[in-house]
Tab-separated table of C-alpha atoms in Angstrom:
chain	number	residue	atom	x	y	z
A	222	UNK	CA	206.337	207.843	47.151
A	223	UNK	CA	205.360	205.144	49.441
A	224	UNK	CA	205.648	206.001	53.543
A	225	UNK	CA	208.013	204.006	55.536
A	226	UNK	CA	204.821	201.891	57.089
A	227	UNK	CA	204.511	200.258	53.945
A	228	UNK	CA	207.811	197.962	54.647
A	229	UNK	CA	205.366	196.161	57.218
A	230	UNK	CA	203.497	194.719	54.487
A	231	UNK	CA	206.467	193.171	53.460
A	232	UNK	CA	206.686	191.245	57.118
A	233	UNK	CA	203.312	190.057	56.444
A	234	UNK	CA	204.082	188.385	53.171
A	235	UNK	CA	206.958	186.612	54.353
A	236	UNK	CA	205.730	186.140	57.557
A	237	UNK	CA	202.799	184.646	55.323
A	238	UNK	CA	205.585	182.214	53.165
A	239	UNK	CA	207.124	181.085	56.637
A	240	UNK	CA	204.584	180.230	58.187
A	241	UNK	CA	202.882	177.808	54.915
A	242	UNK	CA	206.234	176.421	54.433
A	243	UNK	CA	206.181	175.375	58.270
A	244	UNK	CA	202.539	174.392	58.185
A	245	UNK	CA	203.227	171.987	54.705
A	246	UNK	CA	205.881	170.399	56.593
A	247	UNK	CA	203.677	169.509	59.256
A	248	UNK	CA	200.507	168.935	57.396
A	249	UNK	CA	202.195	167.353	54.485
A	250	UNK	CA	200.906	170.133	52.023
A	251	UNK	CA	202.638	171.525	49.360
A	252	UNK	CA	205.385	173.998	49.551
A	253	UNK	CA	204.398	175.838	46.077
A	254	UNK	CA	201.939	178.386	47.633
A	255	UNK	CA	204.998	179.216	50.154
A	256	UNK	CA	207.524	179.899	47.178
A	257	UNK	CA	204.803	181.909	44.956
A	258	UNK	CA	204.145	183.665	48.431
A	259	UNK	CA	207.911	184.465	48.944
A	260	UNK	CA	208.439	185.716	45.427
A	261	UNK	CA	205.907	188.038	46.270
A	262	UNK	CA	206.883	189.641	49.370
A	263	UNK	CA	210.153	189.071	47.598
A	264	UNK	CA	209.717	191.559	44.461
A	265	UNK	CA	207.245	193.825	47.243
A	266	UNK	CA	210.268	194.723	49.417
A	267	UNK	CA	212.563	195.225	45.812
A	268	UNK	CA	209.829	197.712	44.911
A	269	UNK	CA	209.379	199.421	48.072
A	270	UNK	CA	212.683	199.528	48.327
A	271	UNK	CA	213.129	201.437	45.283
A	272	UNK	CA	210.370	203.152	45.090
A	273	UNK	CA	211.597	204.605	48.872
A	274	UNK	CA	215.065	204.806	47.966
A	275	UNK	CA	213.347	207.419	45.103
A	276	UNK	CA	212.136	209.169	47.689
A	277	UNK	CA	215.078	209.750	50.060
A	278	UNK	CA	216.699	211.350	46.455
A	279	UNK	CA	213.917	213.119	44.987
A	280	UNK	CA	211.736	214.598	48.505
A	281	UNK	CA	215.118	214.097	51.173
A	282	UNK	CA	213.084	216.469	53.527
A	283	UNK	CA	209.685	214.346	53.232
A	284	UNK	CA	211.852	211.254	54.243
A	285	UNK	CA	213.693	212.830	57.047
A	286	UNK	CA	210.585	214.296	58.257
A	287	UNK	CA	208.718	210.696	58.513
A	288	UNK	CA	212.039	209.270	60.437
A	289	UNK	CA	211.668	212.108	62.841
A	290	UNK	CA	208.004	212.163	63.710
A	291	UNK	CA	207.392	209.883	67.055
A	292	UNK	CA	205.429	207.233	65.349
A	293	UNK	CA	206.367	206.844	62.090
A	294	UNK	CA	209.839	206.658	62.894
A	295	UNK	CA	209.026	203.484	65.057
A	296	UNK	CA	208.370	201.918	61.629
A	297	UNK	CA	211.709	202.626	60.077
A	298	UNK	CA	212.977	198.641	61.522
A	299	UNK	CA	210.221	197.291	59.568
A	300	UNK	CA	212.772	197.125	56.857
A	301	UNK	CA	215.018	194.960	58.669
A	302	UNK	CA	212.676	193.369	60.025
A	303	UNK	CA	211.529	192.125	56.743
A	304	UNK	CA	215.012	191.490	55.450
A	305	UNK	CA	215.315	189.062	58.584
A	306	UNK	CA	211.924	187.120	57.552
A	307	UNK	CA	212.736	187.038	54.002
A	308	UNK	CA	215.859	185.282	55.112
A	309	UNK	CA	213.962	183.135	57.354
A	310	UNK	CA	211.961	182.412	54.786
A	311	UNK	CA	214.192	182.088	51.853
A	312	UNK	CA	216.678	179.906	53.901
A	313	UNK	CA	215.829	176.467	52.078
A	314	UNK	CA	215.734	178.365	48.640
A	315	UNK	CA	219.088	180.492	48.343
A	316	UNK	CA	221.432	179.716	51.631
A	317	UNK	CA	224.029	181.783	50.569
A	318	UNK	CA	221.571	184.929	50.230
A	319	UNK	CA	219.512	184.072	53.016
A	320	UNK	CA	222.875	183.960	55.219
A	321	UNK	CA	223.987	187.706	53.908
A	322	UNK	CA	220.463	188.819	54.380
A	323	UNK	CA	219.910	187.278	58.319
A	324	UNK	CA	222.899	189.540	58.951
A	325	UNK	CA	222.217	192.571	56.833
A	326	UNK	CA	219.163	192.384	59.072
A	327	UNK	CA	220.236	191.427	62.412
A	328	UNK	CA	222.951	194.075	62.948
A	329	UNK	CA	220.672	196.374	61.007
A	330	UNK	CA	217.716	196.191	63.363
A	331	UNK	CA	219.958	196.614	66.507
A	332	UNK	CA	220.973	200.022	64.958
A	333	UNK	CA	217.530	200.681	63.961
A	334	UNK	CA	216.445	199.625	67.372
A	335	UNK	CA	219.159	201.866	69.556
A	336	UNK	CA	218.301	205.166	66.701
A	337	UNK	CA	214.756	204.289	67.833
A	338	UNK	CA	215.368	204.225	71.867
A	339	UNK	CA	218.063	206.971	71.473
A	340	UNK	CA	215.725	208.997	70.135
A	341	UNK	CA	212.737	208.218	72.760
A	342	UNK	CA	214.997	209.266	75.399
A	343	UNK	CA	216.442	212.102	74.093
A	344	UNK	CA	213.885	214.115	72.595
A	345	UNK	CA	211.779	216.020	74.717
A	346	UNK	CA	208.605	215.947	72.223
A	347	UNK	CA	208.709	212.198	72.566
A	348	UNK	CA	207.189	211.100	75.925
A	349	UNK	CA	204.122	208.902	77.511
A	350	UNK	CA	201.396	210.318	75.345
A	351	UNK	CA	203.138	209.914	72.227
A	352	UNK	CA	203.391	206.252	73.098
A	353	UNK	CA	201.215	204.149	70.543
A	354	UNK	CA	201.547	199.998	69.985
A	355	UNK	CA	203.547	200.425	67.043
A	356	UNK	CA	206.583	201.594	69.810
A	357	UNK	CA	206.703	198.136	70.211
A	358	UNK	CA	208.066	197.178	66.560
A	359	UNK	CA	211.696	198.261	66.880
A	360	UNK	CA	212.468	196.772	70.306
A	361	UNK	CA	210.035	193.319	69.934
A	362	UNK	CA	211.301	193.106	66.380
A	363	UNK	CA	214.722	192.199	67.597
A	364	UNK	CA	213.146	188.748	68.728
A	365	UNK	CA	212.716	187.650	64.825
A	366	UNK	CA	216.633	187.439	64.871
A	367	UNK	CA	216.872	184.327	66.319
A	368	UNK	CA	214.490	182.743	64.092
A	369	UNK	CA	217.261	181.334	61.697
A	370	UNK	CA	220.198	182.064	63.438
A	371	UNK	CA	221.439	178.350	63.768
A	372	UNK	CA	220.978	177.920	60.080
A	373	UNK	CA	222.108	181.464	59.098
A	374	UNK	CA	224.068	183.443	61.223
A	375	UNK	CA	225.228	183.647	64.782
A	376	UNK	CA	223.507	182.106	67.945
A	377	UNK	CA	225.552	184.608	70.292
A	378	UNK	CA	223.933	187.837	68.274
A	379	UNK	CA	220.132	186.173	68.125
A	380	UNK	CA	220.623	185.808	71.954
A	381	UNK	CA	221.684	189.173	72.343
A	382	UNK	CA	219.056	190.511	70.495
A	383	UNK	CA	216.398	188.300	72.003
A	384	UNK	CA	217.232	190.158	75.160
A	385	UNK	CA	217.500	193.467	74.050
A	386	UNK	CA	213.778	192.561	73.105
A	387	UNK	CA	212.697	191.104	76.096
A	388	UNK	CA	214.095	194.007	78.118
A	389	UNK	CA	212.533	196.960	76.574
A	390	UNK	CA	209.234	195.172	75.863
A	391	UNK	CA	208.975	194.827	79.532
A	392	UNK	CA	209.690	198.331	79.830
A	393	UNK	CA	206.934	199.249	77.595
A	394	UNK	CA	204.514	197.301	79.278
């Protein structure tokens, strides 16, 4: 069953299909390699996705376990984070489904993001010397929301979201 980091492949494949399908409008290359990219990260996140949902039914205490330790658990918004670039990405493609995923994602990740915190300051196992970089994927994730929020959802959330992002990740410096 795969571990929750795997979701961040999925941000790199559709980080990967964003950022050809902004470089062929600029270079005047073709948009192809960014769809064949996107169906990929596409059917990677509808696999992982299974393939984890599997594993919250058949190993429940495996799962909990990995959203409890202090740095796995800081990979759990990965998912939403991907659901937000897959949006991003797919935005030109399917509208409709691009729309219902920007906001699947964008109120997901701010509950992924205040589980996250909430747990950092709550816990007393969690402190300074559990701190890795990957602490900084659930609060600096919430600055992907505004990446299609003109064309997909709601300017007022990205904002807000921008600067929960900006707030914490000065914390954590």
């Amino acid at each position: 069953m795969p571990p929750v980091p795997l979701c961040a492949s999925v941000m790199g494949l559709a980080g990967l299909s964003l950022a050809w399908r902004r470089a062929a409008n600029v270079a005047h290359l073709p948009q192809w390699p960014a769809l064949t990219v996107l169906a990929l990260a596409t059917l990677a996140f509808v696999v992982i996705g299974l393939l984890y949902a599997l594993k919250w039914a058949r190993y429940p205490a495996t799962a909990r376990a990995e959203l409890r330790h202090p740095v796995r658990m800081t990979f759990a918004p990965t998912i939403t984070i991907s659901v937000l670039v897959l949006a991003t990405a797919g935005q030109d493609v399917a509208p409709a489904l691009a729309s219902a995923l920007w906001w699947i994602g964008a109120v997901g990740h701010l509950a992924a993001t205040v589980a996250v915190l909430g747990a950092w300051f709550s816990r007393p196992d969690i402190g300074p010397t559990a701190m890795t970089p990957a602490w900084f994927i659930p609060v600096v994730g919430n600055v992907i929301t505004p990446l299609a929020a003109a064309q997909l959802g709601s300017v007022e959330l990205a904002w807000f979201a921008f600067g929960v992002g900006v707030v914490f990740w000065l914390g954590l410096l």
